[in-house]
Tab-separated table of C-alpha atoms and ligand atoms in Angstrom:
chain	number	residue	atom	x	y	z
A	1	MET	CA	-80.054	-68.260	36.974
A	2	ALA	CA	-79.524	-71.849	35.975
A	3	LEU	CA	-79.383	-73.439	32.479
A	4	ILE	CA	-81.505	-76.770	32.470
A	5	VAL	CA	-81.779	-79.323	29.902
A	6	GLN	CA	-84.989	-81.377	30.066
A	7	LYS	CA	-85.738	-84.389	27.878
A	8	PHE	CA	-89.269	-85.733	27.522
A	9	GLY	CA	-89.673	-89.254	26.128
A	10	GLY	CA	-92.477	-90.690	23.877
A	11	THR	CA	-94.959	-91.374	26.515
A	12	SER	CA	-94.556	-88.095	28.217
A	13	VAL	CA	-95.532	-86.247	24.824
A	14	GLY	CA	-97.835	-89.111	23.762
A	15	ASN	CA	-100.983	-86.937	23.320
A	16	THR	CA	-101.824	-83.214	23.351
A	17	ASP	CA	-102.833	-83.157	27.022
A	18	ARG	CA	-99.414	-84.581	27.928
A	19	ILE	CA	-97.617	-81.950	25.688
A	20	LYS	CA	-99.578	-79.254	27.585
A	21	ASN	CA	-98.446	-80.841	30.819
A	22	VAL	CA	-94.794	-80.715	29.589
A	23	ALA	CA	-95.440	-76.927	28.743
A	24	ARG	CA	-96.786	-76.190	32.250
A	25	ARG	CA	-93.643	-77.821	33.830
A	26	VAL	CA	-91.179	-76.055	31.691
A	27	ALA	CA	-92.967	-72.814	32.210
A	28	LYS	CA	-92.583	-73.256	36.135
A	29	TYR	CA	-88.916	-73.485	35.687
A	30	ARG	CA	-88.747	-70.507	33.500
A	31	ALA	CA	-90.807	-68.525	36.026
A	32	GLN	CA	-87.997	-69.234	38.619
A	33	GLY	CA	-85.678	-67.524	36.106
A	34	ASP	CA	-84.021	-70.429	34.696
A	35	GLN	CA	-82.970	-70.981	31.090
A	36	VAL	CA	-84.543	-74.134	29.670
A	37	VAL	CA	-83.544	-76.285	26.609
A	38	VAL	CA	-86.235	-78.932	26.048
A	39	VAL	CA	-85.380	-82.055	24.147
A	40	VAL	CA	-88.407	-84.256	23.019
A	41	SER	CA	-89.000	-87.548	21.381
A	42	ALA	CA	-91.541	-88.611	18.821
A	43	MET	CA	-94.948	-89.206	20.247
A	44	SER	CA	-95.189	-92.784	21.620
A	45	GLY	CA	-95.743	-95.303	18.720
A	46	VAL	CA	-94.823	-92.717	16.013
A	47	THR	CA	-91.385	-93.964	15.256
A	48	ASP	CA	-92.555	-97.554	15.221
A	49	GLY	CA	-95.399	-96.709	12.906
A	50	LEU	CA	-93.014	-94.979	10.528
A	51	ILE	CA	-90.745	-98.037	10.510
A	52	LYS	CA	-93.723	-100.272	9.775
A	53	LEU	CA	-94.868	-98.095	6.691
A	54	ALA	CA	-91.342	-98.387	5.208
A	55	LYS	CA	-91.103	-102.153	5.812
A	56	ASP	CA	-94.498	-102.578	4.294
A	57	ILE	CA	-92.940	-101.582	1.021
A	58	VAL	CA	-89.519	-103.518	1.370
A	59	PRO	CA	-87.994	-105.471	4.186
A	60	LEU	CA	-84.624	-103.716	4.231
A	61	PRO	CA	-85.328	-100.109	3.218
A	62	ALA	CA	-82.305	-97.793	2.424
A	63	GLU	CA	-80.907	-96.605	5.735
A	64	ARG	CA	-80.537	-92.921	4.458
A	65	GLU	CA	-84.121	-92.817	3.617
A	66	MET	CA	-85.162	-94.319	6.995
A	67	ASP	CA	-83.351	-91.328	8.705
A	68	MET	CA	-85.218	-89.093	6.456
A	69	LEU	CA	-88.401	-90.482	7.452
A	70	LEU	CA	-87.888	-91.144	11.112
A	71	ALA	CA	-86.584	-87.603	11.686
A	72	THR	CA	-90.059	-86.360	10.931
A	73	GLY	CA	-91.525	-87.949	14.282
A	74	GLU	CA	-89.526	-85.610	16.468
A	75	GLN	CA	-90.110	-82.698	14.112
A	76	GLN	CA	-93.974	-83.038	14.861
A	77	THR	CA	-93.277	-82.942	18.649
A	78	ILE	CA	-91.025	-80.014	18.604
A	79	ALA	CA	-93.457	-77.882	16.795
A	80	LEU	CA	-96.360	-79.002	19.036
A	81	THR	CA	-94.533	-78.344	22.181
A	82	ALA	CA	-93.442	-74.765	21.094
A	83	ILE	CA	-97.160	-74.241	20.348
A	84	ALA	CA	-98.098	-75.571	23.753
A	85	LEU	CA	-95.609	-73.206	25.487
A	86	HIS	CA	-96.951	-70.242	23.391
A	87	SER	CA	-100.498	-71.043	24.642
A	88	VAL	CA	-99.343	-70.478	28.263
A	89	GLY	CA	-97.476	-67.236	27.369
A	90	VAL	CA	-93.817	-68.562	27.132
A	91	PRO	CA	-91.757	-67.542	24.188
A	92	ALA	CA	-90.452	-70.774	22.499
A	93	VAL	CA	-88.686	-71.688	19.387
A	94	SER	CA	-88.345	-75.144	17.882
A	95	LEU	CA	-85.158	-76.304	16.251
A	96	THR	CA	-84.333	-79.710	14.227
A	97	GLY	CA	-81.083	-81.396	15.349
A	98	ALA	CA	-79.337	-79.877	12.488
A	99	GLN	CA	-80.447	-76.412	13.371
A	100	ALA	CA	-79.140	-77.050	16.904
A	101	GLY	CA	-75.884	-77.720	15.394
A	102	ILE	CA	-75.487	-81.437	15.960
A	103	ILE	CA	-73.146	-82.816	13.575
A	104	THR	CA	-72.620	-86.642	13.328
A	105	ASP	CA	-70.744	-89.235	11.223
A	106	GLY	CA	-72.567	-90.773	8.234
A	107	VAL	CA	-73.484	-94.186	9.754
A	108	HIS	CA	-77.396	-93.916	9.031
A	109	THR	CA	-79.815	-95.195	11.677
A	110	LYS	CA	-76.990	-95.281	14.375
A	111	ALA	CA	-75.028	-92.228	13.769
A	112	LYS	CA	-72.521	-91.020	16.364
A	113	ILE	CA	-72.398	-87.370	17.473
A	114	GLN	CA	-68.972	-85.772	16.263
A	115	ASN	CA	-69.556	-82.107	17.499
A	116	ILE	CA	-72.159	-79.708	18.482
A	117	THR	CA	-71.915	-76.017	17.852
A	118	PRO	CA	-75.047	-74.735	19.551
A	119	LYS	CA	-74.608	-71.137	18.519
A	120	GLN	CA	-78.384	-70.665	17.567
A	121	VAL	CA	-79.510	-72.348	20.744
A	122	HIS	CA	-77.398	-69.782	22.682
A	123	GLN	CA	-78.791	-66.791	20.662
A	124	LEU	CA	-82.297	-67.975	21.163
A	125	LEU	CA	-81.846	-68.605	24.883
A	126	ASP	CA	-80.193	-65.139	25.297
A	127	ALA	CA	-83.244	-63.484	23.644
A	128	GLY	CA	-85.470	-65.016	26.361
A	129	ASN	CA	-86.936	-68.062	24.583
A	130	VAL	CA	-87.216	-71.684	25.671
A	131	VAL	CA	-85.555	-73.687	22.933
A	132	ILE	CA	-86.970	-76.973	21.869
A	133	VAL	CA	-84.643	-79.402	20.119
A	134	ALA	CA	-85.869	-82.409	18.180
A	135	GLY	CA	-84.220	-85.493	19.931
A	136	PHE	CA	-82.659	-88.541	18.075
A	137	GLN	CA	-81.414	-86.672	15.017
A	138	GLY	CA	-78.395	-84.683	13.595
A	139	GLN	CA	-76.953	-84.238	10.261
A	140	THR	CA	-73.517	-84.995	8.654
A	141	ASP	CA	-71.261	-82.218	7.813
A	142	ASP	CA	-72.352	-82.557	4.208
A	143	GLY	CA	-76.049	-82.055	5.107
A	144	HIS	CA	-77.495	-85.462	5.288
A	145	ILE	CA	-80.080	-86.124	7.977
A	146	THR	CA	-78.999	-88.979	10.434
A	147	THR	CA	-80.687	-90.444	13.439
A	148	LEU	CA	-78.749	-91.775	16.572
A	149	GLY	CA	-80.157	-95.208	17.278
A	150	ARG	CA	-83.386	-96.112	18.959
A	151	GLY	CA	-83.887	-94.223	22.267
A	152	GLY	CA	-81.517	-91.626	20.813
A	153	SER	CA	-83.242	-88.727	22.307
A	154	ASP	CA	-81.524	-89.464	25.587
A	155	LEU	CA	-78.227	-88.955	23.796
A	156	THR	CA	-79.474	-85.537	22.377
A	157	ALA	CA	-80.179	-84.434	25.848
A	158	ILE	CA	-76.933	-85.524	27.463
A	159	ALA	CA	-74.691	-84.166	24.592
A	160	LEU	CA	-76.631	-80.810	24.628
A	161	ALA	CA	-76.120	-80.784	28.361
A	162	ALA	CA	-72.431	-81.184	27.975
A	163	ALA	CA	-72.089	-78.815	25.006
A	164	LEU	CA	-74.086	-75.983	26.619
A	165	LYS	CA	-72.410	-76.765	30.059
A	166	ALA	CA	-75.778	-77.007	31.638
A	167	ASP	CA	-76.421	-76.794	35.423
A	168	LEU	CA	-78.781	-79.625	35.526
A	169	CYS	CA	-79.905	-82.270	33.002
A	170	GLN	CA	-83.296	-83.940	33.711
A	171	ILE	CA	-84.639	-87.100	31.698
A	172	TYR	CA	-88.375	-87.121	32.205
A	173	THR	CA	-90.125	-90.486	31.490
A	174	ASP	CA	-92.926	-92.677	32.373
A	175	VAL	CA	-91.441	-94.260	35.558
A	176	ASP	CA	-90.131	-92.551	38.706
A	177	GLY	CA	-86.498	-93.272	38.045
A	178	VAL	CA	-84.159	-96.171	37.532
A	179	TYR	CA	-85.317	-99.230	39.366
A	180	THR	CA	-83.539	-102.376	40.412
A	181	ALA	CA	-85.426	-104.139	37.572
A	182	ASP	CA	-88.089	-103.070	35.086
A	183	PRO	CA	-91.119	-102.332	37.373
A	184	ARG	CA	-93.429	-103.573	34.638
A	185	ILE	CA	-91.869	-107.053	34.799
A	186	VAL	CA	-90.864	-107.160	38.455
A	187	PRO	CA	-93.458	-105.863	40.846
A	188	THR	CA	-91.055	-105.673	43.810
A	189	ALA	CA	-88.608	-103.715	42.008
A	190	GLN	CA	-87.150	-100.712	44.017
A	191	LYS	CA	-86.429	-97.180	42.868
A	192	LEU	CA	-82.701	-96.487	43.279
A	193	PRO	CA	-81.870	-92.971	44.680
A	194	GLU	CA	-78.647	-93.096	42.814
A	195	ILE	CA	-76.521	-95.217	40.455
A	196	ALA	CA	-73.001	-95.208	39.128
A	197	TYR	CA	-72.398	-94.513	35.417
A	198	ASP	CA	-70.734	-98.011	34.878
A	199	GLU	CA	-73.803	-99.801	36.651
A	200	MET	CA	-76.338	-97.779	34.431
A	201	LEU	CA	-74.006	-98.568	31.427
A	202	GLU	CA	-74.260	-102.318	32.062
A	203	LEU	CA	-77.890	-102.167	32.623
A	204	ALA	CA	-78.592	-99.971	29.551
A	205	GLY	CA	-76.422	-102.433	27.504
A	206	SER	CA	-78.375	-105.482	28.716
A	207	GLY	CA	-81.955	-104.419	28.076
A	208	ALA	CA	-82.943	-101.789	30.656
A	209	LYS	CA	-84.240	-99.345	27.929
A	210	VAL	CA	-84.807	-96.676	30.527
A	211	MET	CA	-81.624	-94.902	29.247
A	212	GLN	CA	-80.097	-95.451	25.762
A	213	LEU	CA	-76.703	-97.161	26.183
A	214	ARG	CA	-74.776	-94.502	24.155
A	215	SER	CA	-76.278	-91.609	26.042
A	216	VAL	CA	-74.763	-93.160	29.335
A	217	GLU	CA	-71.353	-93.648	27.633
A	218	PHE	CA	-71.502	-90.034	26.687
A	219	ALA	CA	-72.485	-88.914	29.990
A	220	LYS	CA	-69.658	-90.866	31.758
A	221	LYS	CA	-67.057	-89.630	29.245
A	222	PHE	CA	-67.899	-85.960	29.763
A	223	ASN	CA	-69.094	-86.383	33.513
A	224	VAL	CA	-72.660	-85.233	32.874
A	225	VAL	CA	-74.626	-85.863	36.049
A	226	PHE	CA	-78.245	-86.290	35.281
A	227	GLU	CA	-81.482	-87.216	36.978
A	228	VAL	CA	-84.040	-89.733	35.537
A	229	ARG	CA	-87.637	-88.741	36.841
A	230	SER	CA	-91.320	-88.935	35.923
A	231	SER	CA	-93.149	-86.463	33.901
A	232	LEU	CA	-96.369	-87.560	35.673
A	233	ASN	CA	-95.614	-86.500	39.235
A	234	GLU	CA	-93.005	-84.495	41.385
A	235	ASN	CA	-91.277	-87.398	42.988
A	236	PRO	CA	-87.365	-87.159	43.129
A	237	GLY	CA	-85.830	-89.438	40.616
A	238	THR	CA	-82.466	-91.246	40.269
A	239	ILE	CA	-79.220	-89.380	40.154
A	240	VAL	CA	-76.858	-91.194	37.705
A	241	LYS	CA	-73.167	-90.143	38.532
A	242	GLU	CA	-69.580	-91.195	39.245
A	243	GLU	CA	-69.179	-94.257	41.457
A	244	THR	CA	-68.793	-93.466	45.226
A	245	ASN	CA	-67.148	-95.941	47.814
A	246	SER	CA	-70.438	-96.521	49.537
A	247	MET	CA	-71.837	-98.202	46.293
A	248	GLU	CA	-69.601	-101.086	46.603
A	249	GLY	CA	-71.438	-102.406	49.729
A	250	VAL	CA	-74.365	-103.641	47.458
A	251	VAL	CA	-73.477	-106.690	45.401
A	252	VAL	CA	-76.240	-106.683	42.824
A	253	ARG	CA	-77.669	-103.315	41.926
A	254	GLY	CA	-80.009	-104.354	39.295
A	255	VAL	CA	-81.324	-107.199	37.052
A	256	SER	CA	-82.178	-106.788	33.348
A	257	LEU	CA	-83.585	-108.716	30.559
A	258	ASP	CA	-82.895	-107.840	26.840
A	259	LYS	CA	-85.643	-109.351	24.616
A	260	ASN	CA	-84.245	-107.562	21.560
A	261	GLN	CA	-81.449	-109.864	20.619
A	262	ALA	CA	-81.282	-112.728	18.195
A	263	LYS	CA	-78.724	-115.437	17.784
A	264	VAL	CA	-76.942	-116.616	14.590
A	265	THR	CA	-75.198	-119.922	14.553
A	266	LEU	CA	-72.794	-121.064	11.790
A	267	PHE	CA	-72.292	-124.865	11.834
A	268	GLY	CA	-69.205	-126.544	10.484
A	269	VAL	CA	-66.886	-123.467	10.139
A	270	PRO	CA	-63.364	-124.737	9.177
A	271	ASP	CA	-61.193	-124.569	12.140
A	272	GLN	CA	-58.390	-122.243	10.612
A	273	PRO	CA	-56.962	-119.018	11.539
A	274	GLY	CA	-58.531	-115.984	9.859
A	275	LYS	CA	-62.115	-117.433	9.668
A	276	ALA	CA	-63.593	-115.579	12.670
A	277	ALA	CA	-61.739	-112.392	11.644
A	278	ARG	CA	-63.444	-112.522	8.300
A	279	ILE	CA	-66.915	-113.022	9.534
A	280	PHE	CA	-66.743	-110.217	12.268
A	281	ARG	CA	-64.851	-107.792	10.014
A	282	ALA	CA	-67.822	-108.144	7.444
A	283	LEU	CA	-70.393	-107.597	10.041
A	284	ALA	CA	-68.591	-104.647	11.462
A	285	ASP	CA	-68.260	-103.259	7.998
A	286	ALA	CA	-72.104	-103.504	7.820
A	287	ALA	CA	-72.141	-101.432	11.108
A	288	ILE	CA	-73.783	-104.638	12.847
A	289	ASN	CA	-73.104	-104.653	16.525
A	290	VAL	CA	-72.364	-108.087	17.856
A	291	ASP	CA	-72.664	-108.611	21.448
A	292	MET	CA	-71.953	-112.300	22.673
A	293	ILE	CA	-69.816	-114.694	20.934
A	294	VAL	CA	-69.440	-118.354	21.646
A	295	GLN	CA	-67.288	-120.994	19.765
A	296	ASN	CA	-67.736	-124.622	20.733
A	297	VAL	CA	-64.992	-127.354	20.657
A	298	SER	CA	-63.931	-128.755	17.447
A	299	HIS	CA	-65.887	-131.720	16.241
A	300	ALA	CA	-64.157	-135.181	16.224
A	301	GLY	CA	-63.724	-136.904	12.894
A	302	GLY	CA	-63.376	-135.274	9.465
A	303	ALA	CA	-61.754	-131.907	8.976
A	304	PRO	CA	-61.636	-129.953	12.190
A	305	ALA	CA	-64.530	-127.553	12.240
A	306	THR	CA	-66.378	-125.556	14.949
A	307	ASP	CA	-69.772	-124.209	15.468
A	308	LEU	CA	-69.882	-120.492	15.971
A	309	SER	CA	-72.745	-118.548	17.554
A	310	PHE	CA	-73.201	-114.773	18.168
A	311	THR	CA	-75.931	-112.471	19.113
A	312	VAL	CA	-77.016	-109.142	17.308
A	313	ASP	CA	-79.959	-106.817	17.815
A	314	LYS	CA	-83.119	-108.269	16.501
A	315	PRO	CA	-83.566	-105.379	13.981
A	316	ASP	CA	-80.225	-106.173	12.474
A	317	LEU	CA	-80.822	-109.898	12.078
A	318	LEU	CA	-81.914	-109.806	8.322
A	319	LYS	CA	-78.823	-107.650	7.559
A	320	ALA	CA	-76.621	-110.084	9.464
A	321	SER	CA	-78.152	-112.981	7.706
A	322	ASN	CA	-77.463	-111.402	4.297
A	323	VAL	CA	-73.932	-110.669	5.272
A	324	ILE	CA	-73.316	-114.222	6.428
A	325	ASN	CA	-74.896	-115.672	3.363
A	326	THR	CA	-72.586	-113.841	0.920
A	327	LEU	CA	-69.550	-115.195	2.846
A	328	ARG	CA	-70.795	-118.881	2.654
A	329	ALA	CA	-68.608	-119.921	-0.172
A	330	GLU	CA	-65.570	-118.064	0.914
A	331	ILE	CA	-65.733	-119.223	4.669
A	332	GLY	CA	-66.885	-122.786	3.676
A	333	PHE	CA	-69.243	-123.120	6.684
A	334	LYS	CA	-71.939	-125.941	6.281
A	335	GLU	CA	-75.157	-124.233	7.445
A	336	ALA	CA	-76.293	-121.008	9.154
A	337	ALA	CA	-79.325	-120.951	11.627
A	338	THR	CA	-80.932	-117.926	13.271
A	339	ASP	CA	-83.036	-117.975	16.629
A	340	GLU	CA	-85.095	-115.013	17.441
A	341	SER	CA	-86.550	-116.729	20.717
A	342	ILE	CA	-83.629	-115.931	23.023
A	343	GLY	CA	-83.440	-113.483	25.911
A	344	LYS	CA	-80.324	-111.991	27.715
A	345	LEU	CA	-80.664	-111.971	31.415
A	346	SER	CA	-78.032	-109.961	33.382
A	347	ILE	CA	-77.193	-108.997	36.873
A	348	VAL	CA	-75.167	-105.881	37.430
A	349	GLY	CA	-73.502	-104.268	40.442
A	350	VAL	CA	-70.130	-102.674	41.224
A	351	GLY	CA	-70.024	-104.603	44.420
A	352	MET	CA	-69.424	-107.852	42.408
A	353	LYS	CA	-65.722	-106.679	42.037
A	354	SER	CA	-65.214	-107.287	45.716
A	355	HIS	CA	-67.562	-110.337	46.341
A	356	SER	CA	-67.299	-113.949	45.195
A	357	GLY	CA	-69.681	-116.653	44.598
A	358	VAL	CA	-72.154	-114.477	42.624
A	359	ALA	CA	-72.163	-116.457	39.353
A	360	ALA	CA	-72.569	-119.730	41.371
A	361	LYS	CA	-75.639	-118.326	43.184
A	362	MET	CA	-77.054	-116.845	39.774
A	363	PHE	CA	-76.690	-120.403	38.057
A	364	ASP	CA	-78.149	-122.116	41.108
A	365	VAL	CA	-81.230	-119.835	41.002
A	366	LEU	CA	-81.547	-120.627	37.277
A	367	ALA	CA	-81.266	-124.322	37.662
A	368	GLN	CA	-83.849	-124.383	40.386
A	369	GLU	CA	-86.057	-122.616	37.848
A	370	GLY	CA	-85.353	-125.165	35.265
A	371	VAL	CA	-83.738	-122.676	32.977
A	372	ASN	CA	-81.100	-123.899	30.655
A	373	ILE	CA	-78.176	-121.484	30.007
A	374	GLY	CA	-77.068	-121.256	26.224
A	375	MET	CA	-74.337	-118.500	26.386
A	376	ILE	CA	-72.482	-116.700	29.334
A	377	SER	CA	-70.694	-113.486	29.380
A	378	THR	CA	-69.151	-111.484	32.147
A	379	SER	CA	-67.481	-108.269	32.893
A	380	GLU	CA	-66.069	-107.093	36.181
A	381	ILE	CA	-69.529	-105.815	37.338
A	382	LYS	CA	-71.927	-108.054	35.247
A	383	ILE	CA	-72.931	-111.414	34.492
A	384	SER	CA	-75.237	-112.219	31.522
A	385	VAL	CA	-76.714	-115.430	30.284
A	386	VAL	CA	-78.650	-116.192	27.102
A	387	ILE	CA	-81.644	-118.333	27.790
A	388	GLU	CA	-85.074	-119.289	26.279
A	389	LEU	CA	-87.111	-116.116	25.714
A	390	ALA	CA	-90.334	-117.604	27.129
A	391	LYS	CA	-88.524	-118.214	30.536
A	392	GLY	CA	-87.056	-114.795	30.632
A	393	GLU	CA	-89.553	-112.786	32.792
A	394	SER	CA	-89.988	-115.563	35.424
A	395	ALA	CA	-86.306	-116.159	35.518
A	396	MET	CA	-85.738	-112.341	36.040
A	397	ARG	CA	-88.291	-112.223	38.824
A	398	ALA	CA	-86.378	-115.318	40.648
A	399	LEU	CA	-83.041	-113.618	40.294
A	400	HIS	CA	-84.401	-110.233	41.662
A	401	LYS	CA	-85.843	-112.235	44.541
A	402	ALA	CA	-82.767	-114.016	45.285
A	403	PHE	CA	-80.395	-111.103	44.947
A	404	ILE	CA	-82.380	-107.998	45.819
A	405	GLY	CA	-85.557	-109.014	47.530
B	1	ADP	P1	-88.964	-92.695	27.060
B	1	ADP	O1	-90.199	-92.807	26.154
B	1	ADP	O2	-89.333	-91.682	28.191
B	1	ADP	O3	-87.551	-92.699	26.649
B	1	ADP	P2	-88.657	-95.655	27.515
B	1	ADP	O4	-89.902	-96.474	27.122
B	1	ADP	O5	-87.585	-95.581	26.651
B	1	ADP	O6	-89.162	-94.044	27.984
B	1	ADP	O7	-88.075	-95.950	28.920
B	1	ADP	C1	-88.773	-96.271	30.089
B	1	ADP	C2	-89.156	-97.728	30.388
B	1	ADP	O8	-88.064	-98.354	30.718
B	1	ADP	C3	-90.131	-97.828	31.468
B	1	ADP	O9	-91.451	-97.567	31.118
B	1	ADP	C4	-89.688	-99.263	31.907
B	1	ADP	O10	-90.669	-100.138	31.578
B	1	ADP	C5	-88.492	-99.552	31.350
B	1	ADP	N1	-87.515	-100.045	32.189
B	1	ADP	C6	-86.625	-101.268	31.852
B	1	ADP	N2	-85.800	-101.303	32.862
B	1	ADP	C7	-85.905	-100.396	33.790
B	1	ADP	C8	-85.367	-100.113	35.027
B	1	ADP	N3	-84.464	-100.760	35.527
B	1	ADP	N4	-85.875	-99.032	35.827
B	1	ADP	C9	-86.856	-98.223	35.170
B	1	ADP	N5	-87.474	-98.483	34.004
B	1	ADP	C10	-87.097	-99.559	33.353
B	2	LIG	N1	-88.258	-91.675	18.756
B	2	LIG	C1	-87.004	-92.432	18.897
B	2	LIG	C2	-87.321	-93.711	19.117
B	2	LIG	O1	-88.455	-94.238	19.322
B	2	LIG	C3	-85.970	-91.851	19.747
B	2	LIG	C4	-86.509	-91.694	21.232
B	2	LIG	O2	-87.732	-91.849	21.469
B	2	LIG	O3	-85.660	-91.356	21.977
B	2	LIG	O4	-86.469	-94.702	19.283
B	3	MG	MG1	-86.234	-94.048	25.761
């Protein structure tokens, strides 16, 4: 008898017919004698709809209340999934994240899991039930509801698989697995039979939303091997696991495009020690993640000053602007500007560690496409560039063609 964690994303539970499909799939595994824990997302569009409702009232709603609101999306789905399982004769009980013992820190809207004590999950499984857990949510140890960042149901599933020492963790979604690029943008993208944690991390961190970044970090840390596969067919998916020697033979495993970033530029920042530290400390204190940072050469003439640009997630832009504006007098910069029409384009592969000339080829391809590069950042296995958003998708297809086919 195996213990299996199965996660179904928003599209896979997008209407009642899909929820009935999920119930049939779960029932099949259970009929084989497996114990099944199901993690579900809110039905597709529900989380976005709830965010819109709150923002219709005020542009920056209190984050604690956003968590209270957004957690209701997943609660609808757990109950509906339990009802669907009952309808096919399978005993099932739904649990909120808190009831499943998921304890997080208090950083509302992007809380981190601190520990999981799934006592109730074990008891319900042992009594013969399928247990359905609400993804994306937990609670602080003093009882406030939290959420785990967009796409956070992936993290719920991976973390539960680790805590329950599950034999199998399956992430069901609306594509057949992890592809060399988003198949909706690059029609020639190929499904990967397997991918290393580090590659999946870099892809997830640069816009391939097929897996939430933090869920992959968690999987790597606790060595949770998982499979990404489709809820709409029986095709084998993609296994995400530790790197193997054979993986280094491929230079570029995947291409990704992040349309969810925005750029902030501070003009005329006094060129003195401590200014950058002050700016990024204030952003960190507001729980804003900064991705790329570029500081240009000092201006000639006048007091030495620099222009400082950085990128943040689009939903954090208003908060970041507010933080920056409160620092204006203290830092003494001249002007701040924001730009939402950027895209971050990345190529990823563990093979880059042992191949040279990859950046040169990437920049050549972009030049041929007439794409200007605004910012560059690299890791051992990734090169990212910030470009004009409007050219993002065609540039992505060009890079895919040049490196993968
Ligand atoms: P779910 O609701 O199941 O969590 P998501 O919408 O979060 O699903 O993620 C699945 C989507 O990720 C796919 O529909 C696809 O468009 C997109 N995607 C982006 N990059 C990739 C990639 N490299 N491989 C597969 N899918 C990708
Ligand atoms: N419902 C949440 C979201 O839309 C979490 C998830 O789907 O994983 O981000
Ligand atoms: Mg998702």
